[in-house]
Each structure stands twice: as structure tokens, then as C-alpha cells.
mmCIF file of N, CA, C and O in Angstrom:
data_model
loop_
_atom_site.group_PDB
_atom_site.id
_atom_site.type_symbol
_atom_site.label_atom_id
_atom_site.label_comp_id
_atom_site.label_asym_id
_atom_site.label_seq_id
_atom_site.Cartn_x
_atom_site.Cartn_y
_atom_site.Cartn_z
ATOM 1 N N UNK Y 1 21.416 6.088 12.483
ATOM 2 C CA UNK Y 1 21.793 4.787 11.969
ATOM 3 C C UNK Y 1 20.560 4.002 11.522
ATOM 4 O O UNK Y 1 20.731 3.146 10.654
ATOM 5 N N UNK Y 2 19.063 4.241 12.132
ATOM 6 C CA UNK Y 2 18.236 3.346 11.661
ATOM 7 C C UNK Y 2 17.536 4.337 10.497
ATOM 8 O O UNK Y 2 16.562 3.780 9.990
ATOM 9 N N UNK Y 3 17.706 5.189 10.152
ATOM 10 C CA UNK Y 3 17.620 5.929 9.010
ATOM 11 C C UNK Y 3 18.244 5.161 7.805
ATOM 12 O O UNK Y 3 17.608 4.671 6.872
ATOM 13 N N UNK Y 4 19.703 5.136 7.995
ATOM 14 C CA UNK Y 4 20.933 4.431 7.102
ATOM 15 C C UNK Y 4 20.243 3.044 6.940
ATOM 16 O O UNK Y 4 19.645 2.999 5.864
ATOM 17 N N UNK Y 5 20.101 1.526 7.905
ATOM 18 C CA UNK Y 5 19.655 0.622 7.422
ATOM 19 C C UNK Y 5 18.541 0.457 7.198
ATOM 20 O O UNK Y 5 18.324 -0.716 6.895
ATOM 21 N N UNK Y 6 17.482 1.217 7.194
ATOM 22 C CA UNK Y 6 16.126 0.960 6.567
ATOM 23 C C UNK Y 6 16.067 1.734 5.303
ATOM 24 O O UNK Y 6 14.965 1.772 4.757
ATOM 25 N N UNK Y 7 17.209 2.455 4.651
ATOM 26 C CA UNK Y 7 17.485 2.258 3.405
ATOM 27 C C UNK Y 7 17.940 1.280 3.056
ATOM 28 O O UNK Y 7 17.544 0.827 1.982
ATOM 29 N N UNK Y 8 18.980 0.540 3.840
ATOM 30 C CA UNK Y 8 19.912 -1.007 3.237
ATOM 31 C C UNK Y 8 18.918 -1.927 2.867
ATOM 32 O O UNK Y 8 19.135 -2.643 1.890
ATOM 33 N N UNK Y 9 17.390 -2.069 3.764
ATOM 34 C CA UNK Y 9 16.551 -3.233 3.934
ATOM 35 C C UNK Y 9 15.867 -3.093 2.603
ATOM 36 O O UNK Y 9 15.338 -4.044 2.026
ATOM 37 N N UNK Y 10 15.912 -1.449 1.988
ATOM 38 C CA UNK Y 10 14.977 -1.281 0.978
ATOM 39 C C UNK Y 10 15.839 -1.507 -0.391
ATOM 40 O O UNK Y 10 15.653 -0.783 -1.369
ATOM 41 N N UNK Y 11 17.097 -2.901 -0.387
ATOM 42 C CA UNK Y 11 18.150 -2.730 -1.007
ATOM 43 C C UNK Y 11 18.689 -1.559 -2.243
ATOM 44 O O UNK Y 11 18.782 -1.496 -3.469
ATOM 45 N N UNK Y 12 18.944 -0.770 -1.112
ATOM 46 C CA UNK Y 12 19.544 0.464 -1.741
ATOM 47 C C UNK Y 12 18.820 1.084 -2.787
ATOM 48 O O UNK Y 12 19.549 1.701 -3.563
ATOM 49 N N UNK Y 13 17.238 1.118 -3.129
ATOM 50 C CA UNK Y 13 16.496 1.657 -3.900
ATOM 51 C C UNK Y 13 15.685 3.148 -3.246
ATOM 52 O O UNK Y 13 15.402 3.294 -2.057
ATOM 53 N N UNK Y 14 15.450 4.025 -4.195
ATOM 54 C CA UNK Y 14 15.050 5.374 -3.830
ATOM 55 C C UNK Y 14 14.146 5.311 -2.911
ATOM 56 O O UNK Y 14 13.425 4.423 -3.366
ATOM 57 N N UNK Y 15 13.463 5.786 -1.481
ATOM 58 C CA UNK Y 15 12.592 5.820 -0.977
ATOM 59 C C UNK Y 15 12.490 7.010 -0.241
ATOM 60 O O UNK Y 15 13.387 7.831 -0.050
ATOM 61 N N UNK Y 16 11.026 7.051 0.260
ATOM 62 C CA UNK Y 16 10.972 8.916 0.891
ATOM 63 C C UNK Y 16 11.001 8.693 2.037
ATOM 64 O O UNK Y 16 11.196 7.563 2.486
ATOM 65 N N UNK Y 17 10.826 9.656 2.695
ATOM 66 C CA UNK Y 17 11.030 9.939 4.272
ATOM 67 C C UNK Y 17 9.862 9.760 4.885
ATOM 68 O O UNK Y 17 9.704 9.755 6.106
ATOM 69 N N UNK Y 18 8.799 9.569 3.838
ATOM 70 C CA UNK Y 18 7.386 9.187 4.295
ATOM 71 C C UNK Y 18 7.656 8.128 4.770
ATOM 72 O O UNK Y 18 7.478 7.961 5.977
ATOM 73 N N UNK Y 19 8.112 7.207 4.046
ATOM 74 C CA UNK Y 19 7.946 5.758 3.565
ATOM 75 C C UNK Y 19 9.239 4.772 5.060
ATOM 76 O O UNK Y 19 9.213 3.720 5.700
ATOM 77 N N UNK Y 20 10.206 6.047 4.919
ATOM 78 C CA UNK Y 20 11.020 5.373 5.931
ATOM 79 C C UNK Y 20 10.185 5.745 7.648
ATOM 80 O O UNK Y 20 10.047 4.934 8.564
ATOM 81 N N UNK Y 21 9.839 6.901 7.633
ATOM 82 C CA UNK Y 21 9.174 6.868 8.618
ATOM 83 C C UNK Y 21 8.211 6.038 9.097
ATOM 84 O O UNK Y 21 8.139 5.610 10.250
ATOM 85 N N UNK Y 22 7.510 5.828 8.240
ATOM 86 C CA UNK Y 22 6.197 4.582 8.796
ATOM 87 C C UNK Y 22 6.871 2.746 8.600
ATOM 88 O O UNK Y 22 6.348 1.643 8.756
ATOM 89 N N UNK Y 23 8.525 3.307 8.110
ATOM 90 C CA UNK Y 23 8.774 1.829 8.700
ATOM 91 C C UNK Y 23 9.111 1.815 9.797
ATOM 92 O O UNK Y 23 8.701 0.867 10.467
ATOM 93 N N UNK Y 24 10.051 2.908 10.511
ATOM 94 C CA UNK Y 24 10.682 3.040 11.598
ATOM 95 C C UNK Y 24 9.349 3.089 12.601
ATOM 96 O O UNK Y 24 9.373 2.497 13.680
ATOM 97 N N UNK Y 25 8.249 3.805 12.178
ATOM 98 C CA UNK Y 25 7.347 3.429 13.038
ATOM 99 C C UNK Y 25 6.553 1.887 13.366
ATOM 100 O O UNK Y 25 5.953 1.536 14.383
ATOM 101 N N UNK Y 26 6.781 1.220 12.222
ATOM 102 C CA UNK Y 26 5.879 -0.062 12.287
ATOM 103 C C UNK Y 26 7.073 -1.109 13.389
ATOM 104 O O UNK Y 26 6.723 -2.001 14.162
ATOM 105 N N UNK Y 27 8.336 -0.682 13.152
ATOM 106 C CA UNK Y 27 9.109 -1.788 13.390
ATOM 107 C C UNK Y 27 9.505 -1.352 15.101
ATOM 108 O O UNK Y 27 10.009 -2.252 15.774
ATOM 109 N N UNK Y 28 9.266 0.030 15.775
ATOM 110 C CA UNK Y 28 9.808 0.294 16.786
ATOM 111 C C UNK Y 28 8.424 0.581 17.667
ATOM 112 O O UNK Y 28 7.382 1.197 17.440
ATOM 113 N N UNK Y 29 9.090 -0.386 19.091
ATOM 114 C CA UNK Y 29 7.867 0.032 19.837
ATOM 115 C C UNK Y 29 7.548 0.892 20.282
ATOM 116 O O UNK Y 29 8.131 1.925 19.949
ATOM 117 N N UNK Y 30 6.468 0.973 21.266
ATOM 118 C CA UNK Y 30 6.321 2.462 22.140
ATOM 119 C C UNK Y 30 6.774 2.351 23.084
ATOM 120 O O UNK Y 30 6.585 1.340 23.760
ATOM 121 N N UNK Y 31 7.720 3.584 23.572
ATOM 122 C CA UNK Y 31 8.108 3.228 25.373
ATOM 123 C C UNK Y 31 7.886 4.530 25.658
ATOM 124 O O UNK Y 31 7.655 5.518 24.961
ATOM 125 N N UNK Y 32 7.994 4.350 26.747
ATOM 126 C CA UNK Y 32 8.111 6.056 27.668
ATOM 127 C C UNK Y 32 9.072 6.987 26.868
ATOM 128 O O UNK Y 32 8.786 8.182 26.797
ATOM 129 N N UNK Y 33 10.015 6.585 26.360
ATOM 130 C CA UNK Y 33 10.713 8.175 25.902
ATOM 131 C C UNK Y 33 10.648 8.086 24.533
ATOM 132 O O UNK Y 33 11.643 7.611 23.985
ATOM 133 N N UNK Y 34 9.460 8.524 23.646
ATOM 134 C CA UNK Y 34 8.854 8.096 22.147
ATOM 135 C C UNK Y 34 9.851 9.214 21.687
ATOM 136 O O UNK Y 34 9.988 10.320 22.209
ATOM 137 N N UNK Y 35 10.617 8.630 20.445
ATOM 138 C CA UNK Y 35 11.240 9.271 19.149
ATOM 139 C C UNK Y 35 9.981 9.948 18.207
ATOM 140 O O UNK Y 35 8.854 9.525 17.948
ATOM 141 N N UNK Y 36 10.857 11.468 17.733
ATOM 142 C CA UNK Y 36 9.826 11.713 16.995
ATOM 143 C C UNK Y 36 10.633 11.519 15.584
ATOM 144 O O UNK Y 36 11.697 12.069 15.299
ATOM 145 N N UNK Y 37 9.813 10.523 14.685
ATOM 146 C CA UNK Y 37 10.260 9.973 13.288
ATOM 147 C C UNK Y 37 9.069 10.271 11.683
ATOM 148 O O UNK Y 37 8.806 9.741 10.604
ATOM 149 N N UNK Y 38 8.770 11.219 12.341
ATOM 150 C CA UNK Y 38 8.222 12.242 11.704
ATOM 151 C C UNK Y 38 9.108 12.507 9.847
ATOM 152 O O UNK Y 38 10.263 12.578 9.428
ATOM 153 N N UNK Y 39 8.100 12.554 9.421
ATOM 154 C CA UNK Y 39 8.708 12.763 7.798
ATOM 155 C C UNK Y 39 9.761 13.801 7.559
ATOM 156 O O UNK Y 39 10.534 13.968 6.615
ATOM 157 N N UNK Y 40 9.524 14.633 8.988
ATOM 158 C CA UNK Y 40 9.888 15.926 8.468
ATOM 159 C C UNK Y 40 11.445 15.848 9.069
ATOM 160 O O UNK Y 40 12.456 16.076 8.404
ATOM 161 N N UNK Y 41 11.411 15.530 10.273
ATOM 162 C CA UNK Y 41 12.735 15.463 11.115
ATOM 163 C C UNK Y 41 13.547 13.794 10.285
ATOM 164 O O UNK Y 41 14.762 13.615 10.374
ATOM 165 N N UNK Y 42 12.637 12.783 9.563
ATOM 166 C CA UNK Y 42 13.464 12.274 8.814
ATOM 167 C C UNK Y 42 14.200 12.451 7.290
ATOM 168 O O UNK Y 42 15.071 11.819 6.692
ATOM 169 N N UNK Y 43 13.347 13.700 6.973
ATOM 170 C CA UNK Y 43 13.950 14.819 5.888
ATOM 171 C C UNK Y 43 15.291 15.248 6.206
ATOM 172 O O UNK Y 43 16.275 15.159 5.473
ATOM 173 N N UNK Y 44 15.228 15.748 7.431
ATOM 174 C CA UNK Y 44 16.143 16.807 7.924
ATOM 175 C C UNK Y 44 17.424 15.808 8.137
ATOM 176 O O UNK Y 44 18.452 16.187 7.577
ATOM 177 N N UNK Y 45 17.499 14.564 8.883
ATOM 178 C CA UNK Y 45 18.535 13.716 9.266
ATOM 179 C C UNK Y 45 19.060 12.792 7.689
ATOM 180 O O UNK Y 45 19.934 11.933 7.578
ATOM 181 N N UNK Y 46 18.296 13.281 6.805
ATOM 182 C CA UNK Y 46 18.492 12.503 5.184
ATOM 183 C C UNK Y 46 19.465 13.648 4.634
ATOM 184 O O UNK Y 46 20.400 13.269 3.929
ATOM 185 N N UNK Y 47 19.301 15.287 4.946
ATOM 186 C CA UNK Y 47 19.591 15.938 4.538
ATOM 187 C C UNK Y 47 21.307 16.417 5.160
ATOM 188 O O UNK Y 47 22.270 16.833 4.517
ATOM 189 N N UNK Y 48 21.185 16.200 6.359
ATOM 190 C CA UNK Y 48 22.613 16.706 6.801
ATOM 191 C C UNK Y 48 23.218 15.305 7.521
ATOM 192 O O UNK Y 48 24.008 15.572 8.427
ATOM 193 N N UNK Y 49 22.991 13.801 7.287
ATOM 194 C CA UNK Y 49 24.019 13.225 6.978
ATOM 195 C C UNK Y 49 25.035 13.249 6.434
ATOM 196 O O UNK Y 49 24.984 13.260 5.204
ATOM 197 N N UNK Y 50 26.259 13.265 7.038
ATOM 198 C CA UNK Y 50 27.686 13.288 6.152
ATOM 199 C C UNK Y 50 28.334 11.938 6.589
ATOM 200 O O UNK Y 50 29.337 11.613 5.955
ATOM 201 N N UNK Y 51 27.905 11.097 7.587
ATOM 202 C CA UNK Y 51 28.973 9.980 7.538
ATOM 203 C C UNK Y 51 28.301 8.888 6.404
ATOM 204 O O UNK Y 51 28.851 7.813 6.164
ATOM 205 N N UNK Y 52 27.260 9.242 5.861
ATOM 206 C CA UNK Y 52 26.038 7.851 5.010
ATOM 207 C C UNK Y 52 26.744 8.244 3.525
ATOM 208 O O UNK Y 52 27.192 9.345 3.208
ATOM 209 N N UNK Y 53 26.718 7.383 2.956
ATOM 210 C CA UNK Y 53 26.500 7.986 1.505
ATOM 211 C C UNK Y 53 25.333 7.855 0.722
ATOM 212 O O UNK Y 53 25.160 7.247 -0.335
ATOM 213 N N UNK Y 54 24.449 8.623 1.515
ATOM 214 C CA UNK Y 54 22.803 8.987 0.982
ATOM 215 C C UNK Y 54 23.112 10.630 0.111
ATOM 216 O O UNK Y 54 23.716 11.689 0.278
ATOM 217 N N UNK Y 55 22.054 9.798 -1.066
ATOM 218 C CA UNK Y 55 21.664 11.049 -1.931
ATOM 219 C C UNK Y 55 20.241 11.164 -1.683
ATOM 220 O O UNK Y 55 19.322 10.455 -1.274
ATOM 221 N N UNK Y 56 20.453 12.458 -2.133
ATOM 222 C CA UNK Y 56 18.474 12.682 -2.597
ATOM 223 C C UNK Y 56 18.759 12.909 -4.264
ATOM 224 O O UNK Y 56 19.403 13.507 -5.126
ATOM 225 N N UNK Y 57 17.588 11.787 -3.912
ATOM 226 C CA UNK Y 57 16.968 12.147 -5.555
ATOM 227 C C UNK Y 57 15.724 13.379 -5.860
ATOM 228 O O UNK Y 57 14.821 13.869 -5.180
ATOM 229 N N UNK Y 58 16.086 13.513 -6.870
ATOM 230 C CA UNK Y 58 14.544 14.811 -7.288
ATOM 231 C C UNK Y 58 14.176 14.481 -8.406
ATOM 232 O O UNK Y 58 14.659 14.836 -9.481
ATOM 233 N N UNK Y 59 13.099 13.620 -8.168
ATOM 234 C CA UNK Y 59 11.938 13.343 -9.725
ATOM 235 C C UNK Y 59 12.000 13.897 -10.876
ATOM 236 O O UNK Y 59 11.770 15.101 -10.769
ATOM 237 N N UNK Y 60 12.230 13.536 -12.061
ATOM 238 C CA UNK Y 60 12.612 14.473 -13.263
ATOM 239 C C UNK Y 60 10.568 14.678 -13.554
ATOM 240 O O UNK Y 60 9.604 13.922 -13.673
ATOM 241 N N UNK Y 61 10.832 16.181 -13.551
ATOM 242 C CA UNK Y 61 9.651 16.500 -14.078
ATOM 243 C C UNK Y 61 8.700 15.946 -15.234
ATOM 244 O O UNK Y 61 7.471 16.023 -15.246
ATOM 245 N N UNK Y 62 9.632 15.297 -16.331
ATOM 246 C CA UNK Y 62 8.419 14.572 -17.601
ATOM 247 C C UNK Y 62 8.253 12.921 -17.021
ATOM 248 O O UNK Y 62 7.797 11.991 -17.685
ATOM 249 N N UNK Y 63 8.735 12.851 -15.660
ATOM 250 C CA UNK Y 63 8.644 11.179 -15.386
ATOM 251 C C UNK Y 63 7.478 11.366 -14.746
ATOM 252 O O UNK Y 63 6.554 10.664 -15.157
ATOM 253 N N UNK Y 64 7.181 12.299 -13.626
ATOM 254 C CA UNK Y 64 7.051 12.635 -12.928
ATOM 255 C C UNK Y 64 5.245 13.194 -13.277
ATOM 256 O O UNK Y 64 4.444 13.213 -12.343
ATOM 257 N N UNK Y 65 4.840 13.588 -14.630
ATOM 258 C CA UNK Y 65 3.655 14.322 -15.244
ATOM 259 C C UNK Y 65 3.293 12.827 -15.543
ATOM 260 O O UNK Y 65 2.076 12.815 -15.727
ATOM 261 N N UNK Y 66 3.834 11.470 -15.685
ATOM 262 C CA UNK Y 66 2.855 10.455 -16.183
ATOM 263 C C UNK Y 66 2.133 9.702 -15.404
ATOM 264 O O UNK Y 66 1.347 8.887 -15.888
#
């Protein structure tokens, strides 16, 4: 779920899993039982969401060369 609204906060504009990760990191503290919110495991929870209606986008290659 904090996957889902820290896309909402980014009003519904494309962002990476980099980008959500180091928010989820800036905004959550440290406690004894640390989440790992890692780019990679927030790849993975972007990827097999089915209750979100998250897409991935994929950069069109001639946007993408400028």
C-alpha cells in the first residue's frame, strides 16, 4: 500500500522504483524490524500487483537517445 500512495503523492506521474524507494526511505523511520525497500524488491511488488492499477512504462527508445 505505501508503494500505491507514494505513486498518488507523485500525482499519478511515471516514476521508478529508484525514486519510490528513496522516498519510502526518507519518509520511514528506523526501528528494530527494518523493511527492505530496496529498488529491486520495489520492482518486484510494482510488478505483481494486481489489486493497484499500476502500469509500467518502458521508455520509447528515440525519447530515450536524447
Amino acid at each position: 500500500e505505501a508503494v500505491f500512495r507514494t505513486v498518488l503523492a507523485n500525482k499519478n506521474k511515471p516514476i521508478s522504483a529508484v525514486a519510490i524507494s528513496q522516498k519510502l526511505k526518507n519518509s520511514w523511520p528506523v526501528n528494530t524490524y527494518p523493511r527492505d525497500m530496496s529498488p529491486k524488491v520495489i520492482q518486484s511488488l510494482l510488478k505483481n500487483m494486481k489489486e493497484y492499477p499500476i502500469k509500467t512504462i518502458i521508455p520509447n527508445e528515440s525519447h530515450a537517445a536524447k
